[in-house]
Short mmCIF file of the C-alpha atoms (twelve columns), coordinates in Angstrom:
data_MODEL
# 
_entry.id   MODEL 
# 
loop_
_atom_site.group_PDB 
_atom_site.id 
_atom_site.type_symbol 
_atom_site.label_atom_id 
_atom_site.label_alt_id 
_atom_site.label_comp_id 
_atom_site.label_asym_id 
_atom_site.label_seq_id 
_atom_site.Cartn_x 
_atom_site.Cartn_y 
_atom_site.Cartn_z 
_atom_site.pdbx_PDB_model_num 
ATOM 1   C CA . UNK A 1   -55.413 45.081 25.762 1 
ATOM 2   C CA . UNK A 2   -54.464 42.038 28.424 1 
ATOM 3   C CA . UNK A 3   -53.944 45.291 30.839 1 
ATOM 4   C CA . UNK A 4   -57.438 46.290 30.402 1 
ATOM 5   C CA . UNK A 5   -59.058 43.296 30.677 1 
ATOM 6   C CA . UNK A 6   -56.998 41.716 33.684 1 
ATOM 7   C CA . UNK A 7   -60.061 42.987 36.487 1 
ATOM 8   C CA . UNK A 8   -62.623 40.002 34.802 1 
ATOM 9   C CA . UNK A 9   -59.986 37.950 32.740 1 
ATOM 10  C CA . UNK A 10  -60.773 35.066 35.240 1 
ATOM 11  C CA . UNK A 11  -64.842 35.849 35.240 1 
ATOM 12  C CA . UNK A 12  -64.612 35.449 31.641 1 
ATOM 13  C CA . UNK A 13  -62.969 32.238 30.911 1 
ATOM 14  C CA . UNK A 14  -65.043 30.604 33.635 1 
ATOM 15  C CA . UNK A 15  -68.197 31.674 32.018 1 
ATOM 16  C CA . UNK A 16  -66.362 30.535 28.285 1 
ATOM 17  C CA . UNK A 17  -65.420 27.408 29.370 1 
ATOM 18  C CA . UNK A 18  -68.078 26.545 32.024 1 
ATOM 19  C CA . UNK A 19  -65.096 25.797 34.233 1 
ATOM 20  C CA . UNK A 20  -63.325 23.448 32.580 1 
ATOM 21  C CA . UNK A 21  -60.074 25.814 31.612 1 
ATOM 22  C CA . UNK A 22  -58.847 24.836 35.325 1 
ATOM 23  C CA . UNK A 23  -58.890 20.808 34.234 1 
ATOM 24  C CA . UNK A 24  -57.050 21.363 30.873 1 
ATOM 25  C CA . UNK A 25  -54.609 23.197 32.987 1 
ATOM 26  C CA . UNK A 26  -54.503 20.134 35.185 1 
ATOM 27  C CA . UNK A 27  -53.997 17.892 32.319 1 
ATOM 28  C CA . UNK A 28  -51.068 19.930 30.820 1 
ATOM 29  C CA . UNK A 29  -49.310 20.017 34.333 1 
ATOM 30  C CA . UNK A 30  -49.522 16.205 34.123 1 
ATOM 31  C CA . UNK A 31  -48.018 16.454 31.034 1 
ATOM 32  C CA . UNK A 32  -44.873 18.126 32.225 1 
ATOM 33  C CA . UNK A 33  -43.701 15.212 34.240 1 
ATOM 34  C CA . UNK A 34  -42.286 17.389 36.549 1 
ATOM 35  C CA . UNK A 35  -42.052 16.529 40.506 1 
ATOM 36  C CA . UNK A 36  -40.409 17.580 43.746 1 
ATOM 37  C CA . UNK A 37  -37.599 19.671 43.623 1 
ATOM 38  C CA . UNK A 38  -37.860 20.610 39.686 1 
ATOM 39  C CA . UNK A 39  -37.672 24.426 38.650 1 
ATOM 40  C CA . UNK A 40  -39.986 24.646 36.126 1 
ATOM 41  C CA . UNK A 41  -41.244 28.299 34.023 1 
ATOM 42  C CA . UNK A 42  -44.498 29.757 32.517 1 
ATOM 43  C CA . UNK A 43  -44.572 32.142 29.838 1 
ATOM 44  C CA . UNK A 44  -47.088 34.238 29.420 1 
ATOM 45  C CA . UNK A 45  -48.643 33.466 32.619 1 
ATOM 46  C CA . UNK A 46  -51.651 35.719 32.625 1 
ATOM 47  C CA . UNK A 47  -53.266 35.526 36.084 1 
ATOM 48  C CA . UNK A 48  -51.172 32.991 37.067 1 
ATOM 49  C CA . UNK A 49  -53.492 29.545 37.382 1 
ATOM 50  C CA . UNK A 50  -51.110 27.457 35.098 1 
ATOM 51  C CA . UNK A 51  -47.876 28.240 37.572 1 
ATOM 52  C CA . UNK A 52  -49.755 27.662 40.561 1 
ATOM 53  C CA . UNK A 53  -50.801 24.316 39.004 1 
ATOM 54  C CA . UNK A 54  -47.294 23.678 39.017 1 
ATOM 55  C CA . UNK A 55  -46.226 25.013 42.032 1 
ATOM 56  C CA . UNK A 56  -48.151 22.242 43.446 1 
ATOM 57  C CA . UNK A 57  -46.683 19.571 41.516 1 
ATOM 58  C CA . UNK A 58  -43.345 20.650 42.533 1 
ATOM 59  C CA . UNK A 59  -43.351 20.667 46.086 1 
ATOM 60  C CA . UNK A 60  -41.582 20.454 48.403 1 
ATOM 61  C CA . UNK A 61  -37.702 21.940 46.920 1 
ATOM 62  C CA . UNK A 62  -39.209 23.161 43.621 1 
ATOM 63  C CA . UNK A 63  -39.521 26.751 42.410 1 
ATOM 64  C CA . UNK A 64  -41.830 28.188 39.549 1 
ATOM 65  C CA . UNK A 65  -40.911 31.260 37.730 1 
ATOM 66  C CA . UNK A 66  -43.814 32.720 35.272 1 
ATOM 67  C CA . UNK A 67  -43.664 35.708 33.283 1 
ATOM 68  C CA . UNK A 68  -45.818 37.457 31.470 1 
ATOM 69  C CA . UNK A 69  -45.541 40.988 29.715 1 
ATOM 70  C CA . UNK A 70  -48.951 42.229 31.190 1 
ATOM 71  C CA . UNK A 71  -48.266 44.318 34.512 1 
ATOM 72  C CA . UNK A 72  -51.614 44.246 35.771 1 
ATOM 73  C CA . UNK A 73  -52.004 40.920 34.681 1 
ATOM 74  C CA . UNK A 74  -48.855 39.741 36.856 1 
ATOM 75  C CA . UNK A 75  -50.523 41.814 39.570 1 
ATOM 76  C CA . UNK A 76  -53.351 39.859 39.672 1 
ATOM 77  C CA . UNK A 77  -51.325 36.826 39.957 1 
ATOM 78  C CA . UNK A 78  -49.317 37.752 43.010 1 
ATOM 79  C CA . UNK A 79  -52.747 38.244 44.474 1 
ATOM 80  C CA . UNK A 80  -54.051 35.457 43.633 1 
ATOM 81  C CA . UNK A 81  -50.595 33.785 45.197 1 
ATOM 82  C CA . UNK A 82  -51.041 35.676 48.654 1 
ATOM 83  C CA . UNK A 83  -53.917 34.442 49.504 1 
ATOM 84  C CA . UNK A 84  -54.727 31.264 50.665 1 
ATOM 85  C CA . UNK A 85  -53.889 28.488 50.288 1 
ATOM 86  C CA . UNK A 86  -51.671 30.196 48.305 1 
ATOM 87  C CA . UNK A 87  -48.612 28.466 46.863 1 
ATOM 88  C CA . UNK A 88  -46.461 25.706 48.451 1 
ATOM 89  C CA . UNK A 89  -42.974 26.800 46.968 1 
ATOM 90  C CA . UNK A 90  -41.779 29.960 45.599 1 
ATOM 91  C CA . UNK A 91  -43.483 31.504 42.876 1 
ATOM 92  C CA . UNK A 92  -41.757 34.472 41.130 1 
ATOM 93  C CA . UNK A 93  -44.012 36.090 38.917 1 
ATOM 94  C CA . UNK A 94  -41.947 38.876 36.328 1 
ATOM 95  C CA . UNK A 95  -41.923 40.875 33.546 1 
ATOM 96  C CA . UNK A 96  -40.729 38.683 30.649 1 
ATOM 97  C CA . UNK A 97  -40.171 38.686 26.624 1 
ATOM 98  C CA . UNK A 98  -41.470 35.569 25.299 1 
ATOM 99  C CA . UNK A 99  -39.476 36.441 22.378 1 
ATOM 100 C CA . UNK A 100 -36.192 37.084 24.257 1 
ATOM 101 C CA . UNK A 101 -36.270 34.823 27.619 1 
ATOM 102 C CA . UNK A 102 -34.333 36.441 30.239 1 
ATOM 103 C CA . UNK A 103 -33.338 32.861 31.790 1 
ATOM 104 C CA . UNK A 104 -30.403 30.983 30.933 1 
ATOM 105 C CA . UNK A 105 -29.892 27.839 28.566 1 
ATOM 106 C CA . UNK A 106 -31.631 24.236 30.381 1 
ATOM 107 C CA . UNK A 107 -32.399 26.426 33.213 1 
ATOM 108 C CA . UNK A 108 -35.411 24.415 33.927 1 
ATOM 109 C CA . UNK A 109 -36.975 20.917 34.246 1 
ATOM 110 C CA . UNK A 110 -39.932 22.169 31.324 1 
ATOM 111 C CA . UNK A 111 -41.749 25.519 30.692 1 
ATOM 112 C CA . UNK A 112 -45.160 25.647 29.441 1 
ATOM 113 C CA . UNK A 113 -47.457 28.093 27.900 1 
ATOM 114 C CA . UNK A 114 -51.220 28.116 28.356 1 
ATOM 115 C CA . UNK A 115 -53.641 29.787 25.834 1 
ATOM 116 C CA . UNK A 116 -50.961 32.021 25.406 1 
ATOM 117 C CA . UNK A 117 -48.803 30.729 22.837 1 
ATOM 118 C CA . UNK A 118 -51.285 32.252 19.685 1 
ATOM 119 C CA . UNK A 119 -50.440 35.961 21.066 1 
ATOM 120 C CA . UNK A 120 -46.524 34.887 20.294 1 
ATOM 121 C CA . UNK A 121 -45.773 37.980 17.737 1 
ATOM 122 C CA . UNK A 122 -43.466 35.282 16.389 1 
ATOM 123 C CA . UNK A 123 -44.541 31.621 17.288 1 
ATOM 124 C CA . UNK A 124 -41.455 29.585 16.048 1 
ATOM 125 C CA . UNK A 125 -39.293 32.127 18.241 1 
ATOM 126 C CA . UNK A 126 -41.398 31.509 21.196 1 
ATOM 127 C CA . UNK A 127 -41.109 28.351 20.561 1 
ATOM 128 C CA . UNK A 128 -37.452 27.994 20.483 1 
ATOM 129 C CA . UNK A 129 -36.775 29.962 23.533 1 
ATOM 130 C CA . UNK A 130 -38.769 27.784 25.316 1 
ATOM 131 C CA . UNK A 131 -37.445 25.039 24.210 1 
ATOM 132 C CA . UNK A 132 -33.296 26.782 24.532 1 
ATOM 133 C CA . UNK A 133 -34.627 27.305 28.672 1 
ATOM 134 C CA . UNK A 134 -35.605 23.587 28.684 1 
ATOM 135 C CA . UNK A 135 -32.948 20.876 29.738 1 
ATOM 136 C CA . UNK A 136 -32.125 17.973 27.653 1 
ATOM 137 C CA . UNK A 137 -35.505 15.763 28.561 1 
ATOM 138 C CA . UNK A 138 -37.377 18.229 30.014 1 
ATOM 139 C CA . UNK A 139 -40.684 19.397 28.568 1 
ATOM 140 C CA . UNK A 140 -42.307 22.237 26.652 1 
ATOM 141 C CA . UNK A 141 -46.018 21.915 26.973 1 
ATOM 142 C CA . UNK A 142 -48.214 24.079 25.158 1 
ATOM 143 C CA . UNK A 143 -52.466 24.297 25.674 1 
ATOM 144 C CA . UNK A 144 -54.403 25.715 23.273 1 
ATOM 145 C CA . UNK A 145 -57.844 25.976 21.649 1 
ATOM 146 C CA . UNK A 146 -58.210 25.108 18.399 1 
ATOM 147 C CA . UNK A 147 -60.772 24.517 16.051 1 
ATOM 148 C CA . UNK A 148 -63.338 21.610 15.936 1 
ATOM 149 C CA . UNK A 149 -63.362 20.151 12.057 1 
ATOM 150 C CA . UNK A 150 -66.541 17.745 12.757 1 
ATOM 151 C CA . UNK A 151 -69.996 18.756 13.148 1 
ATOM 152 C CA . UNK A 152 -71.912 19.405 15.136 1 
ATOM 153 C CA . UNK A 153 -69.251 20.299 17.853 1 
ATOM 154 C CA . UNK A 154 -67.606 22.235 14.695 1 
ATOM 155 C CA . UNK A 155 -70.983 24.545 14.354 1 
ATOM 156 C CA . UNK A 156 -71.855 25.153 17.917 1 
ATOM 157 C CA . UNK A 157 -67.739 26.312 18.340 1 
ATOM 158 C CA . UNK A 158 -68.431 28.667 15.333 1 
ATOM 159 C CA . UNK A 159 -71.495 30.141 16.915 1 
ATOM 160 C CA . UNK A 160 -70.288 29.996 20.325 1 
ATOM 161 C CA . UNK A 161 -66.547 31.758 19.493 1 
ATOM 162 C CA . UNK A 162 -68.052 33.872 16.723 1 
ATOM 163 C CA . UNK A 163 -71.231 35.370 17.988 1 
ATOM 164 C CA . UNK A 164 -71.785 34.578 21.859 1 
ATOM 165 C CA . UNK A 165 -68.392 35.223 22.902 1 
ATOM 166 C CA . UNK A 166 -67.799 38.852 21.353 1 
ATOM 167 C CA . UNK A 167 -71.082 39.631 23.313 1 
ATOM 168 C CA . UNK A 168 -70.200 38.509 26.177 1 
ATOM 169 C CA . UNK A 169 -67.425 40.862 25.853 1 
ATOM 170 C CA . UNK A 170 -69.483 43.747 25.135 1 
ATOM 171 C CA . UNK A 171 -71.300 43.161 28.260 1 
ATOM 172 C CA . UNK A 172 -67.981 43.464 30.441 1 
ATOM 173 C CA . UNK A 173 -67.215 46.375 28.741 1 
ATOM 174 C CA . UNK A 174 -64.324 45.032 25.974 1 
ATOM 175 C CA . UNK A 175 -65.539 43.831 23.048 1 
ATOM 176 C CA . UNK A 176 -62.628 44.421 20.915 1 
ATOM 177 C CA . UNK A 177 -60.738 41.810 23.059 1 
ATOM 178 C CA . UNK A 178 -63.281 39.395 23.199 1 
ATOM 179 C CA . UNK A 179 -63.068 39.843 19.335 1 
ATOM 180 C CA . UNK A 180 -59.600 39.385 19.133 1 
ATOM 181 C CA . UNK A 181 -59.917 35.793 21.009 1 
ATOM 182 C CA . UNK A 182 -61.646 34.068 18.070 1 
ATOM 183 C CA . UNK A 183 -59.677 35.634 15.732 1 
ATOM 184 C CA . UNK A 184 -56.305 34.648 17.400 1 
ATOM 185 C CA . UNK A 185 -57.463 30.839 17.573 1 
ATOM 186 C CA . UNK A 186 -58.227 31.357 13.865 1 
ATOM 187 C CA . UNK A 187 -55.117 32.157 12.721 1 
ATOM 188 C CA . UNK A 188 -53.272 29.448 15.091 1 
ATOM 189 C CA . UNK A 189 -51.586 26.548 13.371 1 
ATOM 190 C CA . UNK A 190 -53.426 23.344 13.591 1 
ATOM 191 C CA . UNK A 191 -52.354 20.795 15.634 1 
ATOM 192 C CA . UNK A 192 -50.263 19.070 13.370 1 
ATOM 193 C CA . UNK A 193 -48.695 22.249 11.966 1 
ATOM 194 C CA . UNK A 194 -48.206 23.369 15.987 1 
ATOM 195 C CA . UNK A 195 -46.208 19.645 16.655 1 
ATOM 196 C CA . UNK A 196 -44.268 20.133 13.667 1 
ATOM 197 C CA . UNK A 197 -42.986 23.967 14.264 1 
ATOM 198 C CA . UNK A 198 -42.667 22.285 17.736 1 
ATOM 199 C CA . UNK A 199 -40.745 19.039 16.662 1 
ATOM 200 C CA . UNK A 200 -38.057 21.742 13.929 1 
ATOM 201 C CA . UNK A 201 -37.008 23.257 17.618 1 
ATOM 202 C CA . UNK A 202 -35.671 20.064 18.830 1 
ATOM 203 C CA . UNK A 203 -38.590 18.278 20.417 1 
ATOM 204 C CA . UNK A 204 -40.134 15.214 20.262 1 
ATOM 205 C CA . UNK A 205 -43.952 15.477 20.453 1 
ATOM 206 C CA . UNK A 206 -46.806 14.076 21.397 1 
ATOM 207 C CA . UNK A 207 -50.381 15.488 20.927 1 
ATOM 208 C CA . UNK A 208 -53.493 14.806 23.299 1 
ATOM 209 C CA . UNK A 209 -57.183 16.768 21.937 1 
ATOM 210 C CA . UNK A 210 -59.524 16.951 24.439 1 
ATOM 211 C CA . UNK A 211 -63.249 18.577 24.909 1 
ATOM 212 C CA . UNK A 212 -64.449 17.443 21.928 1 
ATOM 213 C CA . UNK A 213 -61.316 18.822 19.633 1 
ATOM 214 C CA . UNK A 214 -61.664 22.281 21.201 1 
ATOM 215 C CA . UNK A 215 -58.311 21.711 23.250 1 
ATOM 216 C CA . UNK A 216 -55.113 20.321 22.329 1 
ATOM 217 C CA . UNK A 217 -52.036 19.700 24.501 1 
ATOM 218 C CA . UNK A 218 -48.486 19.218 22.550 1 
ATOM 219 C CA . UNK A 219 -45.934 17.888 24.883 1 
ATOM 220 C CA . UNK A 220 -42.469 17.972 23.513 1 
ATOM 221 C CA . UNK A 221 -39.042 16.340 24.989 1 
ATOM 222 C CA . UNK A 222 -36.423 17.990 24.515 1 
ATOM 223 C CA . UNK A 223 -33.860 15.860 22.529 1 
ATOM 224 C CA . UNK A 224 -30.012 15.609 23.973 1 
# 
């Protein structure tokens, strides 16, 4: 499915978040604490925005690695990488497990995970392998949508995620993966669920919601 829709993946969360998925990216970067010279990972990197995020934040002496188990998704990225500006450090972008993390214990300053993290087949394994990558006080950030409790932010999400979004997928040609998306954010754990699955892999976590409760950012250090 990610394969298939990899040509308009971009075109499609602009028009789904009016733009404003590239400024929660921003805000989970910032919420990394990373700086020059760190080596930092992202799983499940999709088309690449959330490492190149970092990449900047890293410079100069820093290296991103991002992964993803889409091929034509990670194409995409390298594109998007090769052309300017393009990135100021090294960006590797490979073919990665989320479940089984090819890198080696503390390998990096913090890995993070954006709106990627609900298509974990097993979340509290993702979850620890990020976490076993990590360093002792490094970061795992994770951004996700999740669900709006309070109207009427809590009724337009329903309509918007449950009716205007598959739609919009049937107009660019996939609507069972624009079907899939509110159905994934449906079955993700809460944010308080999310921090404590986060917290039982040995971080300590804080929790920012943002846009009205439709985005929340766990940031967890990684305890000695």
């Amino acid at each position: 499915m990610f394969d298939r829709i990899a040509g308009f993946y971009d075109v499609m969360n602009s028009v789904m978040t009016a733009g404003l998925h590239h400024k929660w990216r921003r805000r989970a970067v910032d919420l990394a604490q990373v700086g020059p010279g760190d080596r930092v990972l992202d799983v499940a990197t999709g088309t690449g925005d959330l490492a190149l995020e970092l990449a900047s934040r890293v410079a100069p002496g820093g290296a991103v690695v991002a992964s993803d188990f889409s091929e034509e998704m990670l194409a995409r990225a390298r594109m998007k990488a090769s052309h300017p500006p393009g990135a100021p450090v090294p960006v590797t972008f490979e073919w990665a497990n989320a479940m089984e993390l090819p890198y080696a214990d503390g390998e990096f300053a913090a890995a993070t995970v954006g709106f990627g993290a609900r298509n974990f087949s097993d979340l509290d394994r993702g979850l620890s392998e990020m976490a076993r990558v990590v360093r002792p006080g490094g970061t795992v950030v994770v951004l996700e949508i999740t669900t709006p409790t309070r109207p009427p932010l809590s009724t337009f999400y329903r309509l918007w995620f449950d009716r205007v979004v598959p739609v919009i997928g049937k107009v660019a040609g996939d609507p069972e993966a624009y079907s899939y998306l509110p159905n994934s954010v449906k079955r993700f754990p809460g944010p308080a669920e999310l921090a404590a699955r986060m917290d039982s892999c040995g971080l300590d976590v804080r929790c920012i919601l943002t846009a009205g409760g439709i985005i929340a950012v766990h940031a967890g250090t990684k305890r000695a």
